[in-house]
PDB file of C-alpha atoms in Angstrom:
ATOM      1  CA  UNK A   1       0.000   0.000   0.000  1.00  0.00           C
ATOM      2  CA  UNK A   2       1.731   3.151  -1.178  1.00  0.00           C
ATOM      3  CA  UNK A   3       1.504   6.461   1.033  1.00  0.00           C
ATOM      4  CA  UNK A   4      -1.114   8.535  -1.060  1.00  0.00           C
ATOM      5  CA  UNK A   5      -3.430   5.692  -0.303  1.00  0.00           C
ATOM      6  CA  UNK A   6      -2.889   5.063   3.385  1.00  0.00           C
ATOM      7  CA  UNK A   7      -3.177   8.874   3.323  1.00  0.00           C
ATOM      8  CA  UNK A   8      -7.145   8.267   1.149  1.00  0.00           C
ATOM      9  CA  UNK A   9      -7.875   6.222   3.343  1.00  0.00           C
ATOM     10  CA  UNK A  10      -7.085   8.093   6.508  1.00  0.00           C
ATOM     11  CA  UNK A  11      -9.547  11.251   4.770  1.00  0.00           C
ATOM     12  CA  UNK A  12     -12.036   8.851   4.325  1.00  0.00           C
ATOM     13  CA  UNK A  13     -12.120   7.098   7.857  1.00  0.00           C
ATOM     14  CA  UNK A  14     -11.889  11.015   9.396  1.00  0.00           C
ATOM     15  CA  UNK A  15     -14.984  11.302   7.433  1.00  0.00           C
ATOM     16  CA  UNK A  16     -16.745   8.190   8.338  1.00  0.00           C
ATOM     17  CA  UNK A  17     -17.134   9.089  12.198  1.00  0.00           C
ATOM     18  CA  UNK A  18     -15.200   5.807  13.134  1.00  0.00           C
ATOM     19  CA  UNK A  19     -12.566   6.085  15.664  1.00  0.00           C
ATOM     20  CA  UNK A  20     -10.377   3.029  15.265  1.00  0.00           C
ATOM     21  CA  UNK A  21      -9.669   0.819  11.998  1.00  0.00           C
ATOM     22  CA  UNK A  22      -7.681  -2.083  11.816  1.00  0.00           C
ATOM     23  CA  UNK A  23      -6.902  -3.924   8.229  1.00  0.00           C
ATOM     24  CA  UNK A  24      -4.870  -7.173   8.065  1.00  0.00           C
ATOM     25  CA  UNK A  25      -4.197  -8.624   4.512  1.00  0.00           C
ATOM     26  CA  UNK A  26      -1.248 -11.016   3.508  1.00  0.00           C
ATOM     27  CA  UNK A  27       0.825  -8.070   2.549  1.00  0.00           C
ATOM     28  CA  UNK A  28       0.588  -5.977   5.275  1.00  0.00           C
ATOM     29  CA  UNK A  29      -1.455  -4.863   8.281  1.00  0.00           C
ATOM     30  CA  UNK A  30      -2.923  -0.975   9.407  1.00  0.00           C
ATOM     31  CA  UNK A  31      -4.015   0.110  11.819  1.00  0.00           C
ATOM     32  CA  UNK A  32      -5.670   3.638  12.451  1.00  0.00           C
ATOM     33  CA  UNK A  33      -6.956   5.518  15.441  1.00  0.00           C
ATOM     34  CA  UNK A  34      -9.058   8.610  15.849  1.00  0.00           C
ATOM     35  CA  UNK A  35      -8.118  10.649  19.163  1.00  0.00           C
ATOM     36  CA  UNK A  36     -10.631  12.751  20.884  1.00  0.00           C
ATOM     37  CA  UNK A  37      -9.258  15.679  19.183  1.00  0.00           C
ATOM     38  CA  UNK A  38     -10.127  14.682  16.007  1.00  0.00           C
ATOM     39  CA  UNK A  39      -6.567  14.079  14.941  1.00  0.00           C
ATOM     40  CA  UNK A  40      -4.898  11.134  13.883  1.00  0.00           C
ATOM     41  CA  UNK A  41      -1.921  10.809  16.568  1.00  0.00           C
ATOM     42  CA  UNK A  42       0.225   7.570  14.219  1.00  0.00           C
ATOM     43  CA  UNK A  43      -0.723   4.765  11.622  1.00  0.00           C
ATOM     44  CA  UNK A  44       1.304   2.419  11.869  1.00  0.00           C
ATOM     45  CA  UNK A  45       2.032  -0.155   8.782  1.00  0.00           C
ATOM     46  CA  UNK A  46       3.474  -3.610   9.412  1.00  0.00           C
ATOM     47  CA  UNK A  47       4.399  -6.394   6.606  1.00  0.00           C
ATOM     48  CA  UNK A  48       2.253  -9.427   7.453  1.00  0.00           C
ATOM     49  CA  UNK A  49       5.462 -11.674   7.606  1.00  0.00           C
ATOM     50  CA  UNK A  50       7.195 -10.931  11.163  1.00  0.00           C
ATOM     51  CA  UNK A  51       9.985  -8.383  10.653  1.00  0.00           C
ATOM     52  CA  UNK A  52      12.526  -7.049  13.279  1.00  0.00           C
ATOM     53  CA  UNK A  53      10.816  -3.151  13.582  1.00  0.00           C
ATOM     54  CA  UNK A  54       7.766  -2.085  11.930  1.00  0.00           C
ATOM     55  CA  UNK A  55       7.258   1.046  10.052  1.00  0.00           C
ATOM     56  CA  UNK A  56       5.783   3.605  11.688  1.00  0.00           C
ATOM     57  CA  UNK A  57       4.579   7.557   9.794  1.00  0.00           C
ATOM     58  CA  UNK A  58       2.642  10.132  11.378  1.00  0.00           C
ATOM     59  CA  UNK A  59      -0.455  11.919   9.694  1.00  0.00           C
ATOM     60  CA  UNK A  60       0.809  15.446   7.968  1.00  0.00           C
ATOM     61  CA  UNK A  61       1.374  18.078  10.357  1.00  0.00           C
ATOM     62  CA  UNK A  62      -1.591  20.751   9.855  1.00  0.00           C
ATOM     63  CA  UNK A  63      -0.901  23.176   7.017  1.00  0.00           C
ATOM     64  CA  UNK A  64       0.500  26.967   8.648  1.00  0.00           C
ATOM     65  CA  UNK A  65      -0.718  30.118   7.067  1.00  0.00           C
ATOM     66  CA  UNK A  66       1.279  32.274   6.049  1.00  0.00           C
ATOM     67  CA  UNK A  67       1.905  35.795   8.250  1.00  0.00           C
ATOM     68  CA  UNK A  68       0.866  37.453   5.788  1.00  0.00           C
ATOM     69  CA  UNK A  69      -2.575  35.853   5.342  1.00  0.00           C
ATOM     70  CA  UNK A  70      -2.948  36.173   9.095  1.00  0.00           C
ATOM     71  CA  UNK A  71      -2.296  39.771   9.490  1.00  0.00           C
ATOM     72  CA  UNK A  72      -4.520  40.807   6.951  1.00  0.00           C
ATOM     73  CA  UNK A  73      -7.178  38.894   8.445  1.00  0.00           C
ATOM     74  CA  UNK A  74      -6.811  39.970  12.040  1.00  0.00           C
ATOM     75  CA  UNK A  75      -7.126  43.586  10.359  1.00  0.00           C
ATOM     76  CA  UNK A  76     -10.052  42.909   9.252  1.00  0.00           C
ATOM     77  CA  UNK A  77     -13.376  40.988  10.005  1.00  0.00           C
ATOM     78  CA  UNK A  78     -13.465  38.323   7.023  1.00  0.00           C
ATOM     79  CA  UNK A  79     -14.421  34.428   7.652  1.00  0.00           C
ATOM     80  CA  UNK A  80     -12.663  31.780   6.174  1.00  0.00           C
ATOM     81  CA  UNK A  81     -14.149  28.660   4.564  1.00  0.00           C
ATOM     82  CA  UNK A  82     -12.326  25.331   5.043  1.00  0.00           C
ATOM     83  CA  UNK A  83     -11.306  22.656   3.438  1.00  0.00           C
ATOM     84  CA  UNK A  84     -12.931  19.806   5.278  1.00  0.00           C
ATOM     85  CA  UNK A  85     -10.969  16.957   4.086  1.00  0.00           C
ATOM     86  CA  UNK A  86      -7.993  16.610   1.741  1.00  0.00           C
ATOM     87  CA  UNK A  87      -8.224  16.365  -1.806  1.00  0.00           C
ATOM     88  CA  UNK A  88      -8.806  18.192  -5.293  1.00  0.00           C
ATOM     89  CA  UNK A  89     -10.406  21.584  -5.451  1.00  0.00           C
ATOM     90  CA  UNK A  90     -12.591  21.884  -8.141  1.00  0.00           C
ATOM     91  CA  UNK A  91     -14.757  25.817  -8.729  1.00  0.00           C
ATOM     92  CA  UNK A  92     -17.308  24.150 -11.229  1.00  0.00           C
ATOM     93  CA  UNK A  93     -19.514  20.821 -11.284  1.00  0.00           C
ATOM     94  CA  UNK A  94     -18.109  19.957 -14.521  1.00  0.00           C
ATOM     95  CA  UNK A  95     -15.639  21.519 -17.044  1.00  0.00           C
ATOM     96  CA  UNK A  96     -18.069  22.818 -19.312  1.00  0.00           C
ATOM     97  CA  UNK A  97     -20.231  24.392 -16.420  1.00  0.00           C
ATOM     98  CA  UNK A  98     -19.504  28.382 -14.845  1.00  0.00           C
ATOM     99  CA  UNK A  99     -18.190  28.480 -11.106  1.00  0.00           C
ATOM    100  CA  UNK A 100     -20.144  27.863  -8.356  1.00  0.00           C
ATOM    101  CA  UNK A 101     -19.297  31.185  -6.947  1.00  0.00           C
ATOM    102  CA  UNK A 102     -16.702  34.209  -8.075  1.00  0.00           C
ATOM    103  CA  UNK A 103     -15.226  37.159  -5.978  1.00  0.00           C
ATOM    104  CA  UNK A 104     -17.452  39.319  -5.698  1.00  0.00           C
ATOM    105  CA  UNK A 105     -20.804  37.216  -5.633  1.00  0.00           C
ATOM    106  CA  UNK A 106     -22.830  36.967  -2.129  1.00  0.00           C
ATOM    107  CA  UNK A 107     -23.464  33.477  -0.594  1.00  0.00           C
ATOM    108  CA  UNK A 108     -25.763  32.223   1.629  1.00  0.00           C
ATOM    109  CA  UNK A 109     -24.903  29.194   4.408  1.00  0.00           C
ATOM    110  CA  UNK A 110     -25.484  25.926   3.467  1.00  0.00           C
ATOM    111  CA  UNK A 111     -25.007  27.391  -0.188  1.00  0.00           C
ATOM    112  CA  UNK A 112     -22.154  24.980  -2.323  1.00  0.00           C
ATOM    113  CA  UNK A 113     -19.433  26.886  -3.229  1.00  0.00           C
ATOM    114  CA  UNK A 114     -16.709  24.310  -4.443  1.00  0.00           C
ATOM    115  CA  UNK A 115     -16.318  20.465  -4.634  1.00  0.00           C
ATOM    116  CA  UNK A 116     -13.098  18.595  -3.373  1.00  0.00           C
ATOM    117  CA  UNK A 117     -12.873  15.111  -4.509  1.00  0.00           C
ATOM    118  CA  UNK A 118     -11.535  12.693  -2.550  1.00  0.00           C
ATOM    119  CA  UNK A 119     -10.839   9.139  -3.469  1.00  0.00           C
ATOM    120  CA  UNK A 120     -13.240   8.869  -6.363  1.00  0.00           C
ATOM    121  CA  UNK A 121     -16.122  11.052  -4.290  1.00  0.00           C
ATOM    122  CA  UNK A 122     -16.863  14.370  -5.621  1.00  0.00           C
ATOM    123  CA  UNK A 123     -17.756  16.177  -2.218  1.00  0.00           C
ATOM    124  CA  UNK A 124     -19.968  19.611  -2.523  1.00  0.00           C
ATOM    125  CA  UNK A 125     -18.597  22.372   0.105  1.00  0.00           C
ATOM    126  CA  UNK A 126     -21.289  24.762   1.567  1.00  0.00           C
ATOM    127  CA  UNK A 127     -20.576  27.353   2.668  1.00  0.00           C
ATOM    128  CA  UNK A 128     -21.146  28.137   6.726  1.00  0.00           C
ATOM    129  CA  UNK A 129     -21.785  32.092   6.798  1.00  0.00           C
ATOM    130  CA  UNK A 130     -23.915  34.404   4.377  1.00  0.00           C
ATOM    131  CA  UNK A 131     -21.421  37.504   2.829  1.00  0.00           C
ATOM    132  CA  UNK A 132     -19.300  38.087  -0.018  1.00  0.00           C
ATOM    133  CA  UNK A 133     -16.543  36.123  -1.072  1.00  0.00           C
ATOM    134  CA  UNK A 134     -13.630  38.491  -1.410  1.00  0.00           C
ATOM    135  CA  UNK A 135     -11.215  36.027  -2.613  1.00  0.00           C
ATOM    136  CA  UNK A 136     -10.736  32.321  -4.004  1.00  0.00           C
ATOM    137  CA  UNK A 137      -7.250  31.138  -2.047  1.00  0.00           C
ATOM    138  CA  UNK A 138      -7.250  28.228  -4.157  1.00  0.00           C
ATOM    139  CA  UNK A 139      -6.579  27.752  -7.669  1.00  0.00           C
ATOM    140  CA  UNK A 140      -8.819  24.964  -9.777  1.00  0.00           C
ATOM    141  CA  UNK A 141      -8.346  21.564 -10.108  1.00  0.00           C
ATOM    142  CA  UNK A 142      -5.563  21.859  -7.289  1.00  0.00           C
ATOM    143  CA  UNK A 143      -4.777  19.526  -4.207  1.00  0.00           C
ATOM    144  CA  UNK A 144      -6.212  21.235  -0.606  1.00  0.00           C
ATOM    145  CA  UNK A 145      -5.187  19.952   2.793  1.00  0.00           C
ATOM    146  CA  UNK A 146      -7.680  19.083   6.013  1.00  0.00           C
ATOM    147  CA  UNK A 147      -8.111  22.750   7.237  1.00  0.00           C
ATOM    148  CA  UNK A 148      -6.768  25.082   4.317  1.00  0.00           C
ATOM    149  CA  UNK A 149      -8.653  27.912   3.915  1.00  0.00           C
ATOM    150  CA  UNK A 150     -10.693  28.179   0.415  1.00  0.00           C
ATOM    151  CA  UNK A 151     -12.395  31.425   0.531  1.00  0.00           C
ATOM    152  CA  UNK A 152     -12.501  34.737   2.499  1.00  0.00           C
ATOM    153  CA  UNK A 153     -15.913  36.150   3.041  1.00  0.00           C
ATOM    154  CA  UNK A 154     -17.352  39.612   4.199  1.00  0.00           C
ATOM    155  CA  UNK A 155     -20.296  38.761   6.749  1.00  0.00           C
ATOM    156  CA  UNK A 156     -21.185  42.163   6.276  1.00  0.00           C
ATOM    157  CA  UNK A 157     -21.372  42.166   2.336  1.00  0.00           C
TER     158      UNK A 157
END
């Protein structure tokens, strides 16, 4: 099992509201737990066939904005919206269709404003505040991380 999917799989278990998977094959055995934090603490892969030390990763640290990013937004009153899960950012439904939303157009919560697919799923995004979106952080068709931010809003636009 290469990374990226260990990684797929880890979205999709955050997703799934499970706290604890274990999967033994004749290759290899995973097993994945959930802390109360809602972070994933280590996975820990292990060939089937006893071997002196077992391979051990730890889930990606947590993306870091950038101080730039940060200052401007504790200048100001905008909202971020979140990636909620890692995958590809897609703006439209389909490549022939317009964007869900621009900058510049007003959303409503519970609104869609993106999808992120994530391993084979095509997830729609809503949006949790009403405003403007000011700007699109993300470019299309691009990977996002658990917690980036996708759009600034104005709550008062």
């Amino acid at each position: 099992m290469k990374a990226k999917e260990i990684q797929e799989l880890i979205d999709y278990i955050s997703n799934s509201g499970l706290a604890e998977v274990k999967i033994k094959t004749d290759e290899f055995e995973l097993s994945i737990k959930k802390y109360a934090d809602q972070s994933f603490r280590a996975v820990e892969v292990a060939p089937a066939a006893p071997s002196p030390a077992p391979v051990q990763a730890s889930a990606p640290a947590a993306p870091t904005e950038s101080p730039k990013e940060s200052a401007a937004e504790s200048s100001s009153n905008l909202i971020e919206i979140k990636s909620p899960m890692i995958g590809t950012f897609y703006t439209t439904p389909n490549p022939d269709s317009n964007p869900f939303v621009n900058v510049g157009d007003s959303v409503k919560a519970g609104q869609t404003v993106c999808i992120i697919e994530a391993m084979k799923l095509f997830n729609e995004i809503e949006s949790e505040v009403s405003g403007k979106i000011v700007k699109v952080l993300v470019n299309n068709a691009t990977p996002v991380e658990y917690d980036q931010p996708l759009f600034l809003v104005d709550p008062a636009g």
